[in-house]
Coordinates of C-alpha atoms in Angstrom, one line a residue:
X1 CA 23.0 -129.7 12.9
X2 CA 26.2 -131.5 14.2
X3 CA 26.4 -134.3 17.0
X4 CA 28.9 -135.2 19.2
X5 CA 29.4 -139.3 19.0
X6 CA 28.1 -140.7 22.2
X7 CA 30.8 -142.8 22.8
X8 CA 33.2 -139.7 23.6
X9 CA 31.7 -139.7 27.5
X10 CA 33.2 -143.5 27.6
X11 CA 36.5 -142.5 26.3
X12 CA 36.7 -139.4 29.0
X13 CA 35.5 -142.0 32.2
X14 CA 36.0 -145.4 30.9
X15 CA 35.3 -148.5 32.8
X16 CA 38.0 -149.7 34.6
X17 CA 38.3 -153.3 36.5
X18 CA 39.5 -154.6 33.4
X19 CA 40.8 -158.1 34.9
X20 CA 37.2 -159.2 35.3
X21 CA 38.3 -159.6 39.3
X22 CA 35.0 -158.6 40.7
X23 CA 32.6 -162.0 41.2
X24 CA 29.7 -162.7 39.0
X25 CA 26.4 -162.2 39.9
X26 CA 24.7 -164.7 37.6
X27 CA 20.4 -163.3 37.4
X28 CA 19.1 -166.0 34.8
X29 CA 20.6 -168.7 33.6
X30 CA 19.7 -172.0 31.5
X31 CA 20.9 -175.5 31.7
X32 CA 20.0 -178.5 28.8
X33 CA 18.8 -180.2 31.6
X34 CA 14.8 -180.0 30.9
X35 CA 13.1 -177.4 28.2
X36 CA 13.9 -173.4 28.6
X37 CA 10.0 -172.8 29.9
X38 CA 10.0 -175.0 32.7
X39 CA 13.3 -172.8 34.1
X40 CA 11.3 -169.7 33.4
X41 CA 12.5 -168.4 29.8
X42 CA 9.8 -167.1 27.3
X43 CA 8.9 -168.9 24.3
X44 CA 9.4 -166.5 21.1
X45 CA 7.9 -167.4 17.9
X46 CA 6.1 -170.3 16.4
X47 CA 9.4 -172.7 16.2
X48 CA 10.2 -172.7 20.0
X49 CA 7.6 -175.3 20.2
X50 CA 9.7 -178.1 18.2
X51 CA 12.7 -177.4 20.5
X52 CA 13.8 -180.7 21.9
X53 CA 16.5 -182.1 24.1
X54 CA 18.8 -184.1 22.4
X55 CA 22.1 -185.7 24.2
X56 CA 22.4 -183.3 26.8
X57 CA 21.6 -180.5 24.7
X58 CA 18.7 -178.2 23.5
X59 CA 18.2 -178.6 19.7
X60 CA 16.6 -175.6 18.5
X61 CA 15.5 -176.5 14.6
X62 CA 14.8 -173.5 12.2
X63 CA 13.4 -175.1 9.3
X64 CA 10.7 -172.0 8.2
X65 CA 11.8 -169.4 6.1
X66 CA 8.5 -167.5 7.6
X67 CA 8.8 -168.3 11.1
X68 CA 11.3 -168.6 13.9
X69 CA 12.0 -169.7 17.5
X70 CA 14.0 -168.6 20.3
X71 CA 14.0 -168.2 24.4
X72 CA 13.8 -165.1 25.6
X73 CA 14.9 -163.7 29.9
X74 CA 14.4 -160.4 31.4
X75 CA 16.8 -158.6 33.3
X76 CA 17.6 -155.0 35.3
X77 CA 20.7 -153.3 34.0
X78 CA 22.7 -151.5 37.1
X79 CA 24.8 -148.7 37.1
X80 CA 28.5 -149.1 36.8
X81 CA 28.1 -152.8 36.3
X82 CA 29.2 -154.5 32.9
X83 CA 27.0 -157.0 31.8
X84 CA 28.6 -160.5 31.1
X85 CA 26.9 -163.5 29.1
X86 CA 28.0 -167.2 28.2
X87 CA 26.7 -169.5 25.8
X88 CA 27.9 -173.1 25.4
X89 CA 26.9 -174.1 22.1
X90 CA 27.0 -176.0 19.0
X91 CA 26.5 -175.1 15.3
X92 CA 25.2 -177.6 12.8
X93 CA 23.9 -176.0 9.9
X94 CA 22.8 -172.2 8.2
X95 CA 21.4 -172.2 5.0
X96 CA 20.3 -168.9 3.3
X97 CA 17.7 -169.3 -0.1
X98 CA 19.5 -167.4 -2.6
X99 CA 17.4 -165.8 -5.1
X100 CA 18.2 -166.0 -8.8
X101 CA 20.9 -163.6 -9.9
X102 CA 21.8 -162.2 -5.9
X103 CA 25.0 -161.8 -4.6
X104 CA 26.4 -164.0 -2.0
X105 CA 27.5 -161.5 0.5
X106 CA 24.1 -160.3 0.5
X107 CA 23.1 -163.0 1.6
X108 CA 23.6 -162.4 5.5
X109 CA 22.6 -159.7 7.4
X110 CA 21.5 -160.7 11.3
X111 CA 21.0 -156.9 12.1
X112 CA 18.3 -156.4 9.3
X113 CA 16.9 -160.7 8.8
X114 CA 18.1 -161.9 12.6
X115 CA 19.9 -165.1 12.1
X116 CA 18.8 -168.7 13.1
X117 CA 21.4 -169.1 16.1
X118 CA 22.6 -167.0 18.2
X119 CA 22.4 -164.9 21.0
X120 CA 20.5 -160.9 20.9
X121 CA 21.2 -159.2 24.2
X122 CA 19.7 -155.9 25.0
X123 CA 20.0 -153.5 27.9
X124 CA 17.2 -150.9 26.8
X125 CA 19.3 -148.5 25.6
X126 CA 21.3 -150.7 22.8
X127 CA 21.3 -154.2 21.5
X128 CA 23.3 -156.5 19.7
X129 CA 24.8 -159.9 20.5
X130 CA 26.5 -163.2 19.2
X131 CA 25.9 -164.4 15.6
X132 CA 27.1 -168.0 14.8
X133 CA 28.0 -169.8 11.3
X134 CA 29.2 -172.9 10.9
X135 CA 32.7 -171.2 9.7
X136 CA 32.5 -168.5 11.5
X137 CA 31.2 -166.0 14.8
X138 CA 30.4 -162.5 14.4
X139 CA 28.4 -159.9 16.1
X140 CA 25.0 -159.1 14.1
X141 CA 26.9 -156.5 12.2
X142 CA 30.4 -156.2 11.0
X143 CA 32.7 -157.8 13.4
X144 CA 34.1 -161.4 12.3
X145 CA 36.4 -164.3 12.8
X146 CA 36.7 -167.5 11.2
X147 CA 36.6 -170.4 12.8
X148 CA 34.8 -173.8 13.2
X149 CA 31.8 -173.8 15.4
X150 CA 30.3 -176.9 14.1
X151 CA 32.6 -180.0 15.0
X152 CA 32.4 -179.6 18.8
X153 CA 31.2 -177.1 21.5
X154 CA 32.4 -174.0 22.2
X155 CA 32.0 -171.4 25.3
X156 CA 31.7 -167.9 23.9
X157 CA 31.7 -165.0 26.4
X158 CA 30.4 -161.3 25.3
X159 CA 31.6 -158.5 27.9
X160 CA 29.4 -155.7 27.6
X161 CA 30.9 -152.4 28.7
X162 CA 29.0 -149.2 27.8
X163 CA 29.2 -149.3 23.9
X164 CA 31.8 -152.3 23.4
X165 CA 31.3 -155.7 23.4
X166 CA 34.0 -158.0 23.3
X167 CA 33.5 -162.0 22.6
X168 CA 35.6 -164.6 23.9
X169 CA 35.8 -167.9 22.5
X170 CA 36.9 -171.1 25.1
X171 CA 38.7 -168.3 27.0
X172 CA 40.6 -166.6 23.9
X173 CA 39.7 -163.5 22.9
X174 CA 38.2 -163.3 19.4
X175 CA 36.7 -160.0 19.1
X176 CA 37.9 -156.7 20.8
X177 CA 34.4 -155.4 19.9
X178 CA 35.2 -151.8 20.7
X179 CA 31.7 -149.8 19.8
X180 CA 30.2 -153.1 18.5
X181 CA 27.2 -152.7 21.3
X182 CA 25.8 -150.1 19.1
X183 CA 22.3 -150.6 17.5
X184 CA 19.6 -148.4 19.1
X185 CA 17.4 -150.7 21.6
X186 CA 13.8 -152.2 19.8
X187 CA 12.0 -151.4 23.0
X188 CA 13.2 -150.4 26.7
X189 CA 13.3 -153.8 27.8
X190 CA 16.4 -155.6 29.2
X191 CA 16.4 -159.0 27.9
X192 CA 18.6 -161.9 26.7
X193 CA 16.9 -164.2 23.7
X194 CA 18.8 -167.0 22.5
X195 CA 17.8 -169.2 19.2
X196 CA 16.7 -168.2 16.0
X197 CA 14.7 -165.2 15.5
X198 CA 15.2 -165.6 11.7
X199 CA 12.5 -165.5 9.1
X200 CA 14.2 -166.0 5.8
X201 CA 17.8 -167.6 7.2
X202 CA 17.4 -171.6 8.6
X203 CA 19.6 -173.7 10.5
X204 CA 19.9 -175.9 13.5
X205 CA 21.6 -175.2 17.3
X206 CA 23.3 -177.1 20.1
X207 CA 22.5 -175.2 23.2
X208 CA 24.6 -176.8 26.3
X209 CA 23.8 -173.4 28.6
X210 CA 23.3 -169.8 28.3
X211 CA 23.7 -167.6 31.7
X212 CA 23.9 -163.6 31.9
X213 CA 25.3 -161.7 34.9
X214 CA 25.7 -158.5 35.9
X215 CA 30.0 -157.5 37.6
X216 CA 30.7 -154.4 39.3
X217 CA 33.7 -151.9 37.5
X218 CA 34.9 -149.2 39.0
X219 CA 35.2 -146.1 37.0
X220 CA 38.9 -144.7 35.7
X221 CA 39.6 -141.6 34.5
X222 CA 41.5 -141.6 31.3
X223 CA 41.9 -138.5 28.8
X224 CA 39.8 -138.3 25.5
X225 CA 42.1 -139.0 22.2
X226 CA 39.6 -138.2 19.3
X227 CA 36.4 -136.5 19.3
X228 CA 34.4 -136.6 16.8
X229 CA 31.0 -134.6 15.3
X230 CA 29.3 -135.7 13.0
X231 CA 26.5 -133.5 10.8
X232 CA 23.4 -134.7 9.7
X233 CA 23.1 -136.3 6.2
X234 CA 21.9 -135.1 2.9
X235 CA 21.4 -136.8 -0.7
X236 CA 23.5 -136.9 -3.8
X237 CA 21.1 -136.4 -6.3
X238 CA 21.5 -139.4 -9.1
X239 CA 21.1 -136.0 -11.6
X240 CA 21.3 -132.1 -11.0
X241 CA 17.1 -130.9 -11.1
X242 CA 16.1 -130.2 -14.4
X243 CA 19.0 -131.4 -16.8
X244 CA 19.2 -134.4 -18.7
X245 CA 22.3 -136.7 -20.2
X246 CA 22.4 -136.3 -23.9
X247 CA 23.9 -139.2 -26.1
X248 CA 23.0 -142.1 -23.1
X249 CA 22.4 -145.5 -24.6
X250 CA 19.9 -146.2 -21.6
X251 CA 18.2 -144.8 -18.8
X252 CA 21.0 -143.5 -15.7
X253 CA 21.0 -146.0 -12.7
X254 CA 20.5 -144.9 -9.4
X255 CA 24.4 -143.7 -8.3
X256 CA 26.1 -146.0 -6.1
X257 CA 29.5 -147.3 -4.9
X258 CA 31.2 -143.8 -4.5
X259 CA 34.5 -143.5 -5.1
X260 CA 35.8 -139.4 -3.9
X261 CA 38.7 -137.6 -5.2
X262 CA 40.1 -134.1 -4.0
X263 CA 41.5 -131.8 -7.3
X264 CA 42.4 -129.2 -5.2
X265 CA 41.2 -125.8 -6.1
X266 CA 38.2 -126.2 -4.7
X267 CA 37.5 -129.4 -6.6
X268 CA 35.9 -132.7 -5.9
X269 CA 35.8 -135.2 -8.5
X270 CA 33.4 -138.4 -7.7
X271 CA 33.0 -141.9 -9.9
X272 CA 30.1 -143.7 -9.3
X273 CA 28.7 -146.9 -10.4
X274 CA 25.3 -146.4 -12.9
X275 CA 24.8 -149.9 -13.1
X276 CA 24.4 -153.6 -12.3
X277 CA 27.3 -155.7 -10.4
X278 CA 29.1 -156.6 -13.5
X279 CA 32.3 -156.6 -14.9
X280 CA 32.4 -153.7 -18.3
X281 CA 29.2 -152.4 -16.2
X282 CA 28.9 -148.0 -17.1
X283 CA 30.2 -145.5 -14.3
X284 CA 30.0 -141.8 -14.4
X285 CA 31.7 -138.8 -12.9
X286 CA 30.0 -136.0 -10.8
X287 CA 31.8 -132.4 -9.8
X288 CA 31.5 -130.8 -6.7
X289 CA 32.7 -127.2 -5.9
X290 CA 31.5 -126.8 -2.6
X291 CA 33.0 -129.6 -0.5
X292 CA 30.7 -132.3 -1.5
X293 CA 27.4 -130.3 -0.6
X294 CA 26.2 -130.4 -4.0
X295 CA 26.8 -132.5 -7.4
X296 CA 26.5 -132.3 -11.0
X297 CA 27.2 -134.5 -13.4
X298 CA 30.4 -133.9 -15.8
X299 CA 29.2 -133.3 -19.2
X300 CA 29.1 -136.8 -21.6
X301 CA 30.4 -138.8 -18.5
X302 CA 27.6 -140.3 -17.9
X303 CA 26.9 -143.9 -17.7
X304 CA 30.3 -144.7 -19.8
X305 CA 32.2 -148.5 -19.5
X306 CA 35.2 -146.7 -19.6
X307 CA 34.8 -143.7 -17.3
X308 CA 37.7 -142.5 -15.1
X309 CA 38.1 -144.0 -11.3
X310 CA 40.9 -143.3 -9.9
X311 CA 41.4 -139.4 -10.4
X312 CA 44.3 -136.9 -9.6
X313 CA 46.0 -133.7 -10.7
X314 CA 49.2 -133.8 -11.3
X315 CA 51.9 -130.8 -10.5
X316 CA 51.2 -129.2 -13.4
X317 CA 47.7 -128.6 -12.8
X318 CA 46.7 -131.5 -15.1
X319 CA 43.8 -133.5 -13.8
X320 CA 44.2 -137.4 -14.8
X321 CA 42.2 -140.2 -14.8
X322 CA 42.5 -144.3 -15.5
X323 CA 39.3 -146.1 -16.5
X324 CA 38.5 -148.7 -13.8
X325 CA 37.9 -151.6 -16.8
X326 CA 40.5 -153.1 -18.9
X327 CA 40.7 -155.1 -22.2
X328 CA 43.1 -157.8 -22.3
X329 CA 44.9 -158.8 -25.2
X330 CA 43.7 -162.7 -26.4
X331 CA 47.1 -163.4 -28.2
X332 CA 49.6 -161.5 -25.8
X333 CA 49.5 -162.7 -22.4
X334 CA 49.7 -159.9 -19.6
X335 CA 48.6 -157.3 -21.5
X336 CA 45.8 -154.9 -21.2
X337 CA 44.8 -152.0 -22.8
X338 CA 42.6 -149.3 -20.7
X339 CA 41.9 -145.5 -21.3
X340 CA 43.7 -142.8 -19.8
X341 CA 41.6 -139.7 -19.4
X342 CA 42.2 -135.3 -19.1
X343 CA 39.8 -133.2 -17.6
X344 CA 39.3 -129.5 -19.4
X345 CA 38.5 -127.3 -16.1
X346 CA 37.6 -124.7 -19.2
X347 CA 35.0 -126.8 -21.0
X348 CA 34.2 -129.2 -18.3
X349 CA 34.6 -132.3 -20.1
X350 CA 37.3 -135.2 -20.3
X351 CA 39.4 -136.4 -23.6
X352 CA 40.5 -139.7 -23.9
X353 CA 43.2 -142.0 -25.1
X354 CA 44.4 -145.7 -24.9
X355 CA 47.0 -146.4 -22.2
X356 CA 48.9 -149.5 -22.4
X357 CA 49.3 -151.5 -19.3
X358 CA 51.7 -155.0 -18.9
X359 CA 51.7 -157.1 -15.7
X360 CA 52.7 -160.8 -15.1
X361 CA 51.3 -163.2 -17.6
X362 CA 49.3 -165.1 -15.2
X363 CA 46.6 -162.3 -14.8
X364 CA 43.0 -162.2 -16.8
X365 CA 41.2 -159.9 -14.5
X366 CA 42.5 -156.3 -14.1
X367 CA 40.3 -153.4 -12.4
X368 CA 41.7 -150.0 -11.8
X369 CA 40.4 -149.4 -8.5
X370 CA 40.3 -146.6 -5.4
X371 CA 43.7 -144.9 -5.1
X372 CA 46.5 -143.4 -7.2
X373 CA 49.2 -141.4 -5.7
X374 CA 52.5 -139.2 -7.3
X375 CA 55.1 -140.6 -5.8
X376 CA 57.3 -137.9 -7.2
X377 CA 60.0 -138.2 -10.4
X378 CA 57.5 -137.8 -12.5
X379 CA 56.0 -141.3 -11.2
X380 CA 52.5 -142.2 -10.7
X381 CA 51.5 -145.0 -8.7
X382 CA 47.8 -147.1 -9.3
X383 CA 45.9 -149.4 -7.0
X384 CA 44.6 -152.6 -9.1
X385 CA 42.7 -155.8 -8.8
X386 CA 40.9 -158.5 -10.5
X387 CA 43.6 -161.7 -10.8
X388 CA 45.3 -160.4 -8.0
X389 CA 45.8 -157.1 -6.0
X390 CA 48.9 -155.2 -7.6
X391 CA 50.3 -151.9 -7.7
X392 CA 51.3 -150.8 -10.9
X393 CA 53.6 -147.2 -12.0
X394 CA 53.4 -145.2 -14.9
X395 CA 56.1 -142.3 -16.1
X396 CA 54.8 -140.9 -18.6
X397 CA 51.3 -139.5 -17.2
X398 CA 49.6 -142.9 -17.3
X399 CA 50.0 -143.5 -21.0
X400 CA 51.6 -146.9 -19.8
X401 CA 51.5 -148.8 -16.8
X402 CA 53.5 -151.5 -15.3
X403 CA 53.6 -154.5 -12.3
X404 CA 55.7 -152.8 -10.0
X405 CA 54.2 -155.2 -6.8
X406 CA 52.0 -157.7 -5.8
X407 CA 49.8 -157.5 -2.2
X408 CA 48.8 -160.5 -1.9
X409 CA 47.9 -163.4 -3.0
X410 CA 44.9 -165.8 -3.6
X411 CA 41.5 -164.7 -3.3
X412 CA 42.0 -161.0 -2.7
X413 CA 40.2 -158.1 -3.6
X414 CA 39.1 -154.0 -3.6
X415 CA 42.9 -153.0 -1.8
X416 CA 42.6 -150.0 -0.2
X417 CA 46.6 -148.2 0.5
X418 CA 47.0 -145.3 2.6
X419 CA 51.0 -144.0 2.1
X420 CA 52.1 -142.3 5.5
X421 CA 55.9 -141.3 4.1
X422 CA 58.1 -142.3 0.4
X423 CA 58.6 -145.8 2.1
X424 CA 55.9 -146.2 4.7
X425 CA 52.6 -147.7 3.5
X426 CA 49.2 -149.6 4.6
X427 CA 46.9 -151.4 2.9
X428 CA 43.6 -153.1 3.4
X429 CA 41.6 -156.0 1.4
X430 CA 38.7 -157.4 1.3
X431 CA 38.7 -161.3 1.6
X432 CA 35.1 -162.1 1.0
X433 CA 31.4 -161.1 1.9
X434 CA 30.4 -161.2 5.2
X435 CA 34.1 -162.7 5.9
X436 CA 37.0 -159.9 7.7
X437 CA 39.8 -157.7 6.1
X438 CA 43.2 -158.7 5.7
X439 CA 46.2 -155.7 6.4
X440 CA 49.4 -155.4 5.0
X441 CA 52.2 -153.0 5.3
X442 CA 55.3 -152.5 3.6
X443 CA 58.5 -150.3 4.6
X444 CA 60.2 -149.7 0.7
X445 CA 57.5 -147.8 -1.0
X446 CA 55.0 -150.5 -1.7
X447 CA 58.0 -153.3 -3.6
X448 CA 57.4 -155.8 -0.7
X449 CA 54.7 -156.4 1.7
X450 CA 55.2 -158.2 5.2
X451 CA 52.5 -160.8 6.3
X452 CA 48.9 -160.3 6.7
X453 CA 47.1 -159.5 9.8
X454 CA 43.1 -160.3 10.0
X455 CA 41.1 -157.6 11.1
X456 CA 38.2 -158.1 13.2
X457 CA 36.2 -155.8 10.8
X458 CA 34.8 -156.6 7.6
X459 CA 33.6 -157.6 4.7
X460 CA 33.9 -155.0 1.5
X461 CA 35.3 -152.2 -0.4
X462 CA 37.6 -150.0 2.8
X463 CA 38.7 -146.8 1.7
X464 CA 41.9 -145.3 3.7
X465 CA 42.5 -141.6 3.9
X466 CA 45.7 -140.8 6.0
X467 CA 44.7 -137.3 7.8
X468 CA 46.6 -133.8 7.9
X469 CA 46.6 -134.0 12.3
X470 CA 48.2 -137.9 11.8
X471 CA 44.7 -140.1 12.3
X472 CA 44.3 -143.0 9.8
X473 CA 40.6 -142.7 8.8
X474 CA 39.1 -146.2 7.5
X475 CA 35.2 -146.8 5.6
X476 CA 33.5 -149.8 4.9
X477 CA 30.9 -151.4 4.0
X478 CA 28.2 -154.1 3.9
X479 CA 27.2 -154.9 6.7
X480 CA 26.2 -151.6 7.7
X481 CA 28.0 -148.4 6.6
X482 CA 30.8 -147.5 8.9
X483 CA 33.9 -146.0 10.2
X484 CA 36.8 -146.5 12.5
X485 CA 40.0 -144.4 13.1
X486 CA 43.9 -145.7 13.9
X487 CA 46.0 -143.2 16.0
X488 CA 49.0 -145.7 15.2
X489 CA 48.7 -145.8 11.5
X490 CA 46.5 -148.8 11.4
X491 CA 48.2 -150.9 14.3
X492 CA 45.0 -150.6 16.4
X493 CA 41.6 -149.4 15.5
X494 CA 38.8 -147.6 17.2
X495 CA 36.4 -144.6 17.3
X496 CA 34.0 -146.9 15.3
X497 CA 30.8 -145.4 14.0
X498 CA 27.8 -147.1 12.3
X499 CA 26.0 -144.8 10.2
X500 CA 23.3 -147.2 8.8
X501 CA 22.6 -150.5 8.8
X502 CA 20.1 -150.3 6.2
X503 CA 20.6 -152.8 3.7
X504 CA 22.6 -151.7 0.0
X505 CA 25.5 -152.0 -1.7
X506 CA 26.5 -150.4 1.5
X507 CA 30.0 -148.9 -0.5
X508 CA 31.5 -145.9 1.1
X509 CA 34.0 -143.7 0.5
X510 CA 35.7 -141.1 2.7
X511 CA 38.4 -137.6 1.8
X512 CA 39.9 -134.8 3.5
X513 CA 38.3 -131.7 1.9
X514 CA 39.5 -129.9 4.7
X515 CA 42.0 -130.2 7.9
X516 CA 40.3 -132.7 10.3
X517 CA 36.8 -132.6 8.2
X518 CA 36.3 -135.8 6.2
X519 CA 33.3 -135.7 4.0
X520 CA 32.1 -139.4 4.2
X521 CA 29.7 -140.7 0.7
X522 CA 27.8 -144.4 1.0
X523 CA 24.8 -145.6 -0.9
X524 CA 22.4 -147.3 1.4
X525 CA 19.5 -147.1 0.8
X526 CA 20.8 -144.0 -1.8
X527 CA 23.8 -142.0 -2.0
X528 CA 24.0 -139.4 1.0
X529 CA 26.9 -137.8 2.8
X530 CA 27.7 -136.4 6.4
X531 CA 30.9 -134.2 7.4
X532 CA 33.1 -135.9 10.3
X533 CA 35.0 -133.5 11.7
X534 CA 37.8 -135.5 13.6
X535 CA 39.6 -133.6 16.9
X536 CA 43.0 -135.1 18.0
X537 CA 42.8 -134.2 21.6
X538 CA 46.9 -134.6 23.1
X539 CA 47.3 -135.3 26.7

C-alpha cells in the first residue's frame, strides 16, 4: 500500500494572507499579573503547584525528574483561520541526568520526554509547539536555532498554517517551519499548555505572558511542485532466516546506521554498523537484488573493523570499496593507512589490500564516510571526517589517497556532498547533537568552498542524493527520522516528511534505485525501509 503525503492538498490551495493583515482575535490569554488558575488556565501535573510569581513574572520550577508542571487552555480551531501564539519568556536553566556511558545528543528529545519549558500547542488533528534551551529554540523535533534565551526576555511568535509552523523571535523570523506542525494529535482536544511537561528533563521558566488567537486567511490557489507517495515500511532483517556468520569473534549486533550504495546491474550494496558508538567499532555489508526489498549478508563481511563504506563500481565494472576506519602512522605525521576492498560478483565475497592515504599533518582522526564519486580521468573522489571534513582523490583505484580540500573547519562532522555538474557541488554537515546543519557549496569541483549557511534543520548524519528529474533529496536523523527535498539544488528546502519519531540512532540513508523512486533505510527502533516515489509536477 502507498500514500499520498497529506501535505500535497496544502501545496495545491495554500493559505494565502501571508502579511498577517487580518486582526487578531486573541481567545485565551495569560498575564504574570496573579497565578495562571485564577485567569482560568488548568493546572497539569504535580509541579504547577510550586509555581510562583516572581518580579513580574511566573516562575515555573521543574526540579523532579518524575513529575512535571505546566498550564494548560482550551480552544475551538476554525476553518480557514491560522492559529497564532505568543509567549514572552525567560530561560534560566535545563539540565538533562546523563546516564553512565550515553551520548549527549541523546540526551534531548521533547517529542518522546516533553521538555521542562516550553510551549505544546494542539489543534486536534496535530501538535507540536515551542521548545526552549538556554542556547537555543527549537520545535519538539528537528528544527533549531542558536541563540541566547537566558540573559533577557524574549517574544517568540509560532504561526500555525495547516502543517507549518513558523516561529518568530522579537519580530525576526527564526524558523520557516514548513511541515514542522506534524506529529499526530494525543487526543481531539484543542489546547495550548505552557511549562514543563517533562519527567526526566528539569529546569526553571520566566513566563511574562502567553496568548493564542485565531486570524482569518484567505485561500490562493497555487500549482503543486512535488508529489510524493510514500509505501508502507518493512524490516531489514539483522541476518537472512536460517544462515549463520561463520568465523565471527562475537555475537552480530542489531544493524544500524545504514549507509546505501547503487552497483548498478541490479545491485544494491549496504554498510551497516554491528556495533557500539565507537571509533575501530565492526560494520558489515548486506546485498540486495531486488531494490532493497530484501537483504543478505555478504559472505565473511560480517561484523569486520575494516569493512567497506563508501562503495562504487567503476567503468570497468569493478566494484570498490574504502574501509570507513583508518590507522595512523605514530612516527609520520599525516599519514594513514586504511584498506581498499574488490567485490567478486562471481564468488560473492570481497579481497582486500592496504591503501595509503596522506593529508595535512595536523589531522589524528580520519573516517571514510558516506559518498565517493568518479569524477572522470581515472579519478576517484572520497568524502572524509574525523579532524576535519576533507575530500580526498585517488588515481589509481583507491590504492592511495590524497587531501585534495578541506569543508570546513572546527568542530565539523558526517559531510554529506551531492555533485550536480564537474564544478557544481553541495554539501551538508553536521555541527552537533540536537544543534542544526551547516551548508556549503563550491563552484570548481569541490577545491574551495564559499561560506556556511545554517539550516534550520538538524542534528546528524544527512545523506544527499541529487535525483534523475533535478530534485535534491536530503535524510536525517535524530530527532526523528526525516526527509526534505530542494527544487533549487539546496537553496531552499521543503516537502518535509517525518517518518518516526521513535527514539534510535535515528541514522538514515536514502538512493535512487530507480527514476523518481528513492528507497529510504533508518534504524529506529530497527532497520526498516519505505519507497518515496518523488513526482516533479511543472506548471
Amino acid at each position: 500500500m502507498k500514500r499520498s503525503l497529506p501535505f500535497l492538498s496544502a501545496l495545491l490551495i495554500s493559505l494565502g494572507n501571508l502579511r498577517g493583515d487580518e486582526p487578531i482575535t486573541w481567545l485565551v490569554h495569560y498575564e504574570a499579573t496573579s497565578l495562571p488558575q485564577a485567569q482560568g488556565w488548568q493546572a497539569v501535573g504535580e509541579l504547577a503547584a510550586q509555581a510562583s510569581l516572581v518580579d513580574g513574572a511566573l516562575r515555573i520550577r521543574d526540579d523532579s525528574t518524575t513529575e512535571s508542571g505546566a498550564f494548560r487552555a482550551s480552544w475551538q480551531p476554525k476553518p480557514d483561520h491560522e492559529v497564532v501564539v505568543e509567549a514572552r519568556v525567560r530561560v534560566e536553566s535545563v539540565t538533562a541526568m546523563k546516564e553512565k556511558g550515553s551520548m549527549g545528543s541523546f540526551l534531548y528529545w521533547p517529542s518522546i520526554q516533553g521538555w521542562p519549558g516550553g510551549v505544546l500547542v494542539s489543534d486536534g488533528r496535530h501538535q507540536e509547539g515551542l521548545v526552549l534551551h538556554p542556547q537555543k529554540c527549537a520545535t519538539f523535533l528537528d528544527r533549531i536555532v542558536m541563540m541566547d534565551t537566558r540573559s533577557e526576555f524574549h517574544t517568540y511568535r509560532l504561526v500555525i498554517r495547516g502543517d507549518d509552523m513558523s516561529i518568530d523571535v522579537d519580530g525576526q523570523r527564526k524558523i520557516r517551519g514548513e511541515g514542522a506542525f506534524w506529529k499526530p494529535a494525543e487526543s481531539p482536544e484543542a489546547f495550548i499548555q505552557f511549562g514543563s511537561n517533562a519527567k526526566q528533563l528539569t529546569g526553571e521558566t520566566f513566563w511574562s505572558s502567553v496568548r493564542l488567537g485565531l486570524r482569518k486567511v484567505s485561500p490562493k490557489s497555487e500549482p503543486a511542485k512535488l508529489r510524493l507517495t510514500i509505501s508502507e515500511p518493512w524490516d531489514i532483517l539483522s541476518q537472512t532466516p536460517g544462515k549463520t556468520e561463520p568465523n565471527t569473534t562475537k555475537k552480530i549486533a542489531k544493524n544500524t546506521r545504514p549507509y546505501l550504495y547503487d552497483m548498478g546491474q541490479g545491485m544494491l550494496l549496504m554498510s551497516v554498523a554491528q556495533g557500539p558508538d565507537a571509533v575501530l567499532e565492526p560494520y558489515g555489508v548486506l546485498k540486495s537484488v531486488d531494490a532493497g526489498k530484501t537483504w543478505e549478508p555478504v559472505r565473511d563481511m560480517q561484523y569486520k573493523a575494516f569493512a567497506p563504506l563508501p562503495m562504487i563500481r567503476l567503468p570497468d565494472a569493478t566494484i570498490l570499496g574504502i574501509s570507513r576506519w583508518t590507522a595512523r602512522y605514530d612516527q609520520d605525521k599525516g599519514v594513514f593507512i586504511g584498506m581498499t576492498h574488490r567485490f567478486n560478483e562471481a564468488t560473492g565475497t570481497f579481497s582486500m589490500s592496504e591503501s595509503f592515504i596522506r593529508v595535512p599533518e595536523n589531522i589524528t582522526l580520519l573516517v571514510f564516510d558516506r559518498h565517493i564519486f568518479d569524477v572522470g580521468n581515472g579519478e576517484l573522489m572520497a568524502v572524509v571526517y574525523g579532524s576535519a571534513p576533507m575530500l580526498l582523490k585517488s588515481a589509481d583505484r583507491g590504492q592511495t589517497w590524497t587531501h585534495f580540500s578541506t569543508l570546513a573547519r572546527g568542530k565539523r562532522h558526517e559531510p554529506a556532498v551531492a555533485r550536480f555538474s564537474a564544478t557544481e557541488m553541495t554539501a551538508i554537515l553536521r555541527t552537533s547533537g540536537y544543534q542544526p546543519f551547516e551548508q556549503i557549496w563550491s563552484n570548481d569541483g569541490g577545491k574551495t568552498w564559499g561560506s556556511a549557511v545554517t539550516l534550520e534543520e538538524g542534528s546528524v548524519d544527512p545523506d544527499l542524493v541529487y535525483m534523475k528529474n533535478g530534485v535534491l533529496a536530503c535524510s536525517y536523523g535524530r530527532n526523528g527520522s526525516n526527509l526534505m527535498f530542494s527544487l533549487d539544488r539546496g537553496k531552499t528546502w521543503g516537502f518535509h516528511h517525518v517518518f518516526t519519531d521513535i527514539r534510535g540512532f535515528n541514522y538514515t540513508a536514502i538512493c535512487e534505485v530507480s527514476p523518481g523512486r528513492l528507497l529510504y533505510v533508518h534504524d529506529a527502533p530497527s532497520l526498516r525501509a519505505h519507497y518515496v516515489d518523488v513526482e516533479r509536477i511543472e506548471p
